mmCIF file of C-alpha atoms in Angstrom:
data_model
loop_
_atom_site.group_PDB
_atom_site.id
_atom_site.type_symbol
_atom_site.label_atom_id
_atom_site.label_comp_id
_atom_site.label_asym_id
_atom_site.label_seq_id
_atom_site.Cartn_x
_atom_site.Cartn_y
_atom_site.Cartn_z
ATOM 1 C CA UNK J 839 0.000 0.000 0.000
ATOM 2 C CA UNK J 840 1.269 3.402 -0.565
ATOM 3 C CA UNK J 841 1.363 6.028 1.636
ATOM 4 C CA UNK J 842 0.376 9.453 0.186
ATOM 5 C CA UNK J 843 3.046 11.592 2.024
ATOM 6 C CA UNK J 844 5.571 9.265 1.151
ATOM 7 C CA UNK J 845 3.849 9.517 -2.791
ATOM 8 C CA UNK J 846 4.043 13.298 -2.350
ATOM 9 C CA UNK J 847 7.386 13.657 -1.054
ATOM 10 C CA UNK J 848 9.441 11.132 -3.270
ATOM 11 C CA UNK J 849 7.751 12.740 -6.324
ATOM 12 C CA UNK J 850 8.899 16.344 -4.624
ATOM 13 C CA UNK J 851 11.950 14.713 -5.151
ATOM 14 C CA UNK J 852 12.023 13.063 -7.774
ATOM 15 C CA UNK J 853 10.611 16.675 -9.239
ATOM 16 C CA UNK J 854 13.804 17.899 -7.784
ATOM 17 C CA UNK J 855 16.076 15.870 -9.606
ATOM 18 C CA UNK J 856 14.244 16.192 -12.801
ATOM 19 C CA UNK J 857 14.591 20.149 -12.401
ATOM 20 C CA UNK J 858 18.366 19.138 -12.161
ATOM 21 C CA UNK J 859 18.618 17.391 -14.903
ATOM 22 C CA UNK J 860 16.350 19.002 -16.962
ATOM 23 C CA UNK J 861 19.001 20.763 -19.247
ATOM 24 C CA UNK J 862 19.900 17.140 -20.270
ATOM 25 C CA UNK J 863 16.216 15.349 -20.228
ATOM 26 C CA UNK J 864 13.169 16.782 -21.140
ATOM 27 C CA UNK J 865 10.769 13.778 -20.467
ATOM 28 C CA UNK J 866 9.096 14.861 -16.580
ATOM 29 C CA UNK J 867 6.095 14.714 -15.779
ATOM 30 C CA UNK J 868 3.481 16.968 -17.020
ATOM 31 C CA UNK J 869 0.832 18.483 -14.434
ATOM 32 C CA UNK J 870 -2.228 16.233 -16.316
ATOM 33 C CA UNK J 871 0.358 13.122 -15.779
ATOM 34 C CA UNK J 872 0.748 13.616 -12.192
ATOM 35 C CA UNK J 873 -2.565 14.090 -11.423
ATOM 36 C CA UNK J 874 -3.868 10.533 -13.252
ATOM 37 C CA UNK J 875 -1.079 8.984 -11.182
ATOM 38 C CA UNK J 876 -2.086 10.582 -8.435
ATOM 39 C CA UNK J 877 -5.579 9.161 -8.925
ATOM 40 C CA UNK J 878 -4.631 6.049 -9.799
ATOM 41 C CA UNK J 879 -2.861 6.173 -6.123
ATOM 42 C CA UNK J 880 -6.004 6.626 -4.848
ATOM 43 C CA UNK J 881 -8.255 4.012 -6.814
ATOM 44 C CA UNK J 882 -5.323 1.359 -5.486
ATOM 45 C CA UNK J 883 -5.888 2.501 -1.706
ATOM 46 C CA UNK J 884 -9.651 2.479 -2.292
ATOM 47 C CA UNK J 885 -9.437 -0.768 -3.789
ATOM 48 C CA UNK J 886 -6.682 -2.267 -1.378
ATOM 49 C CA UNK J 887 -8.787 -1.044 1.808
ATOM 50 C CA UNK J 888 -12.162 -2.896 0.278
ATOM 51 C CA UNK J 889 -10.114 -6.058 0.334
ATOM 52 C CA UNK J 890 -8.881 -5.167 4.269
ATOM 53 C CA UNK J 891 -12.971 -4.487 4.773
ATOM 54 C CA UNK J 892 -13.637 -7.836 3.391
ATOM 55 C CA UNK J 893 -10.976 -9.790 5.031
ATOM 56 C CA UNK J 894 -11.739 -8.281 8.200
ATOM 57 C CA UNK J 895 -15.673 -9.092 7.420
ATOM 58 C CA UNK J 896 -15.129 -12.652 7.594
ATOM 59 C CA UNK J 897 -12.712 -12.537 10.279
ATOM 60 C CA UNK J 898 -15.633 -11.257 12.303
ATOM 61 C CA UNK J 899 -18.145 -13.159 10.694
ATOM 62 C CA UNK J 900 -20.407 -16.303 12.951
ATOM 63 C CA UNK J 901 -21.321 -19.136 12.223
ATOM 64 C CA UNK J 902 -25.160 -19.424 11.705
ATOM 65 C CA UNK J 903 -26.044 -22.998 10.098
ATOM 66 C CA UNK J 904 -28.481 -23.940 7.427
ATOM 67 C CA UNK J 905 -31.121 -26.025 9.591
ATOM 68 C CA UNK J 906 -31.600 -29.636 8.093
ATOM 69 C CA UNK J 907 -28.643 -29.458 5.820
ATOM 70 C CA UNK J 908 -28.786 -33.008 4.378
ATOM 71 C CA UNK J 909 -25.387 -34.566 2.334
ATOM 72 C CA UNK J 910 -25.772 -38.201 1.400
ATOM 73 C CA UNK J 911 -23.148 -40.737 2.619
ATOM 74 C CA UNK J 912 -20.969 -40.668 -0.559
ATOM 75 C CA UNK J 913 -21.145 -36.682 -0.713
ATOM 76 C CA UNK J 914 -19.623 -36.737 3.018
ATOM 77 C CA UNK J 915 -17.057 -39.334 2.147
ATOM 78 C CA UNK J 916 -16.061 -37.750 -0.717
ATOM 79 C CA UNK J 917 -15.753 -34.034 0.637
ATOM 80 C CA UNK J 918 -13.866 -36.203 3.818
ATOM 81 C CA UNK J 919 -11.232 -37.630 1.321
ATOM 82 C CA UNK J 920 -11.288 -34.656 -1.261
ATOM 83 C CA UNK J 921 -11.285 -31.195 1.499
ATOM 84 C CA UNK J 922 -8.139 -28.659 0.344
ATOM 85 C CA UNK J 923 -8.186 -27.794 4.171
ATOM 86 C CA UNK J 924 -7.806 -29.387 7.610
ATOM 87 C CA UNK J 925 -7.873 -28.161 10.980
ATOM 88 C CA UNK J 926 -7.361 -30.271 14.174
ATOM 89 C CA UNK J 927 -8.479 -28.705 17.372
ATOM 90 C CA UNK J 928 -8.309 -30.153 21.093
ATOM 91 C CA UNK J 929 -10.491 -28.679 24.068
ATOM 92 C CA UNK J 930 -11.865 -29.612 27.423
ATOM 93 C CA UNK J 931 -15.825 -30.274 28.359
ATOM 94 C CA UNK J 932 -16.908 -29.025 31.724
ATOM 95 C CA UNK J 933 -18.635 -32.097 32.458
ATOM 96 C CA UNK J 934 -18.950 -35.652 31.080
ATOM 97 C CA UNK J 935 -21.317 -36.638 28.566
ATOM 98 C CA UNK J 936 -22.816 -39.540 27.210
ATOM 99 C CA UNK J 937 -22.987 -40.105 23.263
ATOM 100 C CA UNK J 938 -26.924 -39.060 23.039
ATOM 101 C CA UNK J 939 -26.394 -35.979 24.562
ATOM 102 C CA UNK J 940 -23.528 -35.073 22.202
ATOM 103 C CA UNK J 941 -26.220 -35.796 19.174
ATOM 104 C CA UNK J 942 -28.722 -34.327 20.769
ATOM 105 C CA UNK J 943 -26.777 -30.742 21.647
ATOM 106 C CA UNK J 944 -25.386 -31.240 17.659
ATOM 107 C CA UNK J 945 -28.747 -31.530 16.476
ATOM 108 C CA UNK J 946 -30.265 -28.330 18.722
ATOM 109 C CA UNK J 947 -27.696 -26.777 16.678
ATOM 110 C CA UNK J 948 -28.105 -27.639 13.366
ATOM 111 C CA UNK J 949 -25.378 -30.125 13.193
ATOM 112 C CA UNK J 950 -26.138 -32.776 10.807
ATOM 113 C CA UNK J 951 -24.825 -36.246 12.529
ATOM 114 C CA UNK J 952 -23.124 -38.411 9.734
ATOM 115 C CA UNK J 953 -21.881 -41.202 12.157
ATOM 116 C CA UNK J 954 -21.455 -41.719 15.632
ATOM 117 C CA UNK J 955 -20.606 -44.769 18.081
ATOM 118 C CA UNK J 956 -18.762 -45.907 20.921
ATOM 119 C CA UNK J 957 -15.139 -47.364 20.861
ATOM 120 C CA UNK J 958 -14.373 -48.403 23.950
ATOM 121 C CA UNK J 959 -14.457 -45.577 26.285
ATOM 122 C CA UNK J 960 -14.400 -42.837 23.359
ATOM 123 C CA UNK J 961 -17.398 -41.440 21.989
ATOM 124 C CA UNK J 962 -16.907 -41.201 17.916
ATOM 125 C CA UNK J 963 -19.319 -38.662 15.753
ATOM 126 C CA UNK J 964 -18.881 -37.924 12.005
ATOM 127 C CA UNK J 965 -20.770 -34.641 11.330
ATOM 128 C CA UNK J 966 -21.343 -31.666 9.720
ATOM 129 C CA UNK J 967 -22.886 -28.215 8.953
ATOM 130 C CA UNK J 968 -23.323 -25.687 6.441
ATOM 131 C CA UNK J 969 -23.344 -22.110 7.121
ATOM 132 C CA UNK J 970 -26.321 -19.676 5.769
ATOM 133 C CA UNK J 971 -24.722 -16.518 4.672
ATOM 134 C CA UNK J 972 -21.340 -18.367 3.415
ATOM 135 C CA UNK J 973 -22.776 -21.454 1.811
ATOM 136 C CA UNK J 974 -19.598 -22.992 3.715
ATOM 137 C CA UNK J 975 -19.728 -26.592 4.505
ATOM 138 C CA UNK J 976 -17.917 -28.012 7.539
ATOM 139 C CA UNK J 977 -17.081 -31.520 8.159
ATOM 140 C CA UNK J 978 -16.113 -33.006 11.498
ATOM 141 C CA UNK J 979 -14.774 -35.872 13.331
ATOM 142 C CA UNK J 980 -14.828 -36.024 17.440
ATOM 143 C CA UNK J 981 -13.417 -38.290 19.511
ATOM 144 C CA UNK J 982 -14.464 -37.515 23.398
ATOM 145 C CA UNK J 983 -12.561 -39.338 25.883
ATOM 146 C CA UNK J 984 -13.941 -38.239 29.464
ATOM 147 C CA UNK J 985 -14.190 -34.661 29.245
ATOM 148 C CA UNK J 986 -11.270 -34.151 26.772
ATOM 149 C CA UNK J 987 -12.743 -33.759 22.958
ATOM 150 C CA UNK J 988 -10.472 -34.010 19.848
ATOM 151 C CA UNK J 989 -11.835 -32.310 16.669
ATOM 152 C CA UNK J 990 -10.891 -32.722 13.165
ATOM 153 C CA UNK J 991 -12.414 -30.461 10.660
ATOM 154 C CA UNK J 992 -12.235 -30.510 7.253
ATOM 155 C CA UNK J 993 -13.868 -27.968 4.071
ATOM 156 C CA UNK J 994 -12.617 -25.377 1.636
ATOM 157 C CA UNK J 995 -11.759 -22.289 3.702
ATOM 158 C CA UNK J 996 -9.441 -22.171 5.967
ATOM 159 C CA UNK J 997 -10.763 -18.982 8.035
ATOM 160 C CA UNK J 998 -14.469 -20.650 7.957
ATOM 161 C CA UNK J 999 -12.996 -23.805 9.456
ATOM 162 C CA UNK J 1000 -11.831 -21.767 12.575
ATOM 163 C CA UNK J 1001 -14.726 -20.686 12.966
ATOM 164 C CA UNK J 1002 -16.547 -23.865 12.788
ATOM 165 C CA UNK J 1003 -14.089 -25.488 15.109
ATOM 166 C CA UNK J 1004 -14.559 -22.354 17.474
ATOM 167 C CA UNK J 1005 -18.744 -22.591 16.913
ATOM 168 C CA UNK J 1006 -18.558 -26.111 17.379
ATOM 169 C CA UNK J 1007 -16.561 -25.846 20.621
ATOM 170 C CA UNK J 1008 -19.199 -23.260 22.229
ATOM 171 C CA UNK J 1009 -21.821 -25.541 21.054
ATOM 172 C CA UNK J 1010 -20.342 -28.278 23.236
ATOM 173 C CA UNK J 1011 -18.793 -26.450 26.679
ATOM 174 C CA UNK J 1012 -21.951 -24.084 27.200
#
């Protein structure tokens, strides 16, 4: 990005020089040249702070899920084997839960539940969400052990997976 005093005083100069060396080149900038530069200067901080807005937009952004999202089996598997992005994320429940209550608290939330079952003493789920405003879809596997939950997320955005991990999370400790 360019900062317009440091714009204004390297073409001062730059004007300086040119003044210099004027007797031995004639090619500076006119007034009408400097002033479409000038503006173009401009368009490129309008257009680079747009992008910050929009970055910063889904930075901020929640989650709010589509309610009764519905993938088949083989659209799940495939976006499982096929997702450009994956996020693991560990975090502690408050309390202990059994694996009902974990579908049950996914479903309240719009969670979609893929999968689940018990292995032993860990609790296994295979879910997933989409979110409304994004059209994002999230996949996730957790495995809770006592109160100690292992997530692994998978989709096409990075900064949406965050904050499906994060949503997720909430969903689970409140």
């Amino acid at each position: 990005m360019i900062n317009l005093n440091e714009f204004f005083t390297k073409n001062e100069e730059e004007e300086e020089e040119e003044e210099e060396d004027s007797s031995t080149d004639s090619s500076s900038f006119s007034e009408e040249e400097l002033l479409d530069q000038i503006q173009q200067n401009v368009n490129d901080l309008d257009i680079n702070q747009q992008n910050q807005n929009q970055q910063n937009s889904q930075e901020e952004q929640e989650i709010e899920l589509v309610p009764k999202f519905n993938l088949e089996p083989s659209e799940f598997q495939n976006k499982w084997m096929n997702s450009s992005h994956n996020l693991n994320f560990d975090f502690e429940l408050d309390e202990e839960l059994d694996k009902e209550s974990f579908e049950e608290i996914l479903k309240e939330n719009n969670f979609q539940v893929m999968a689940s079952g018990l292995i032993q003493s860990t609790i296994k789920i295979f879910c997933y969400g989409k979110d409304i405003s994004s059209n994002q879809i999230g996949l996730f596997q957790l495995l809770i052990t006592g109160v100690n939950v292992k997530l692994n997320a998978k989709g096409t955005n990075p900064q949406f997976l965050k904050l499906f991990a994060e949503y997720i999370a909430t969903v689970l400790t409140e």
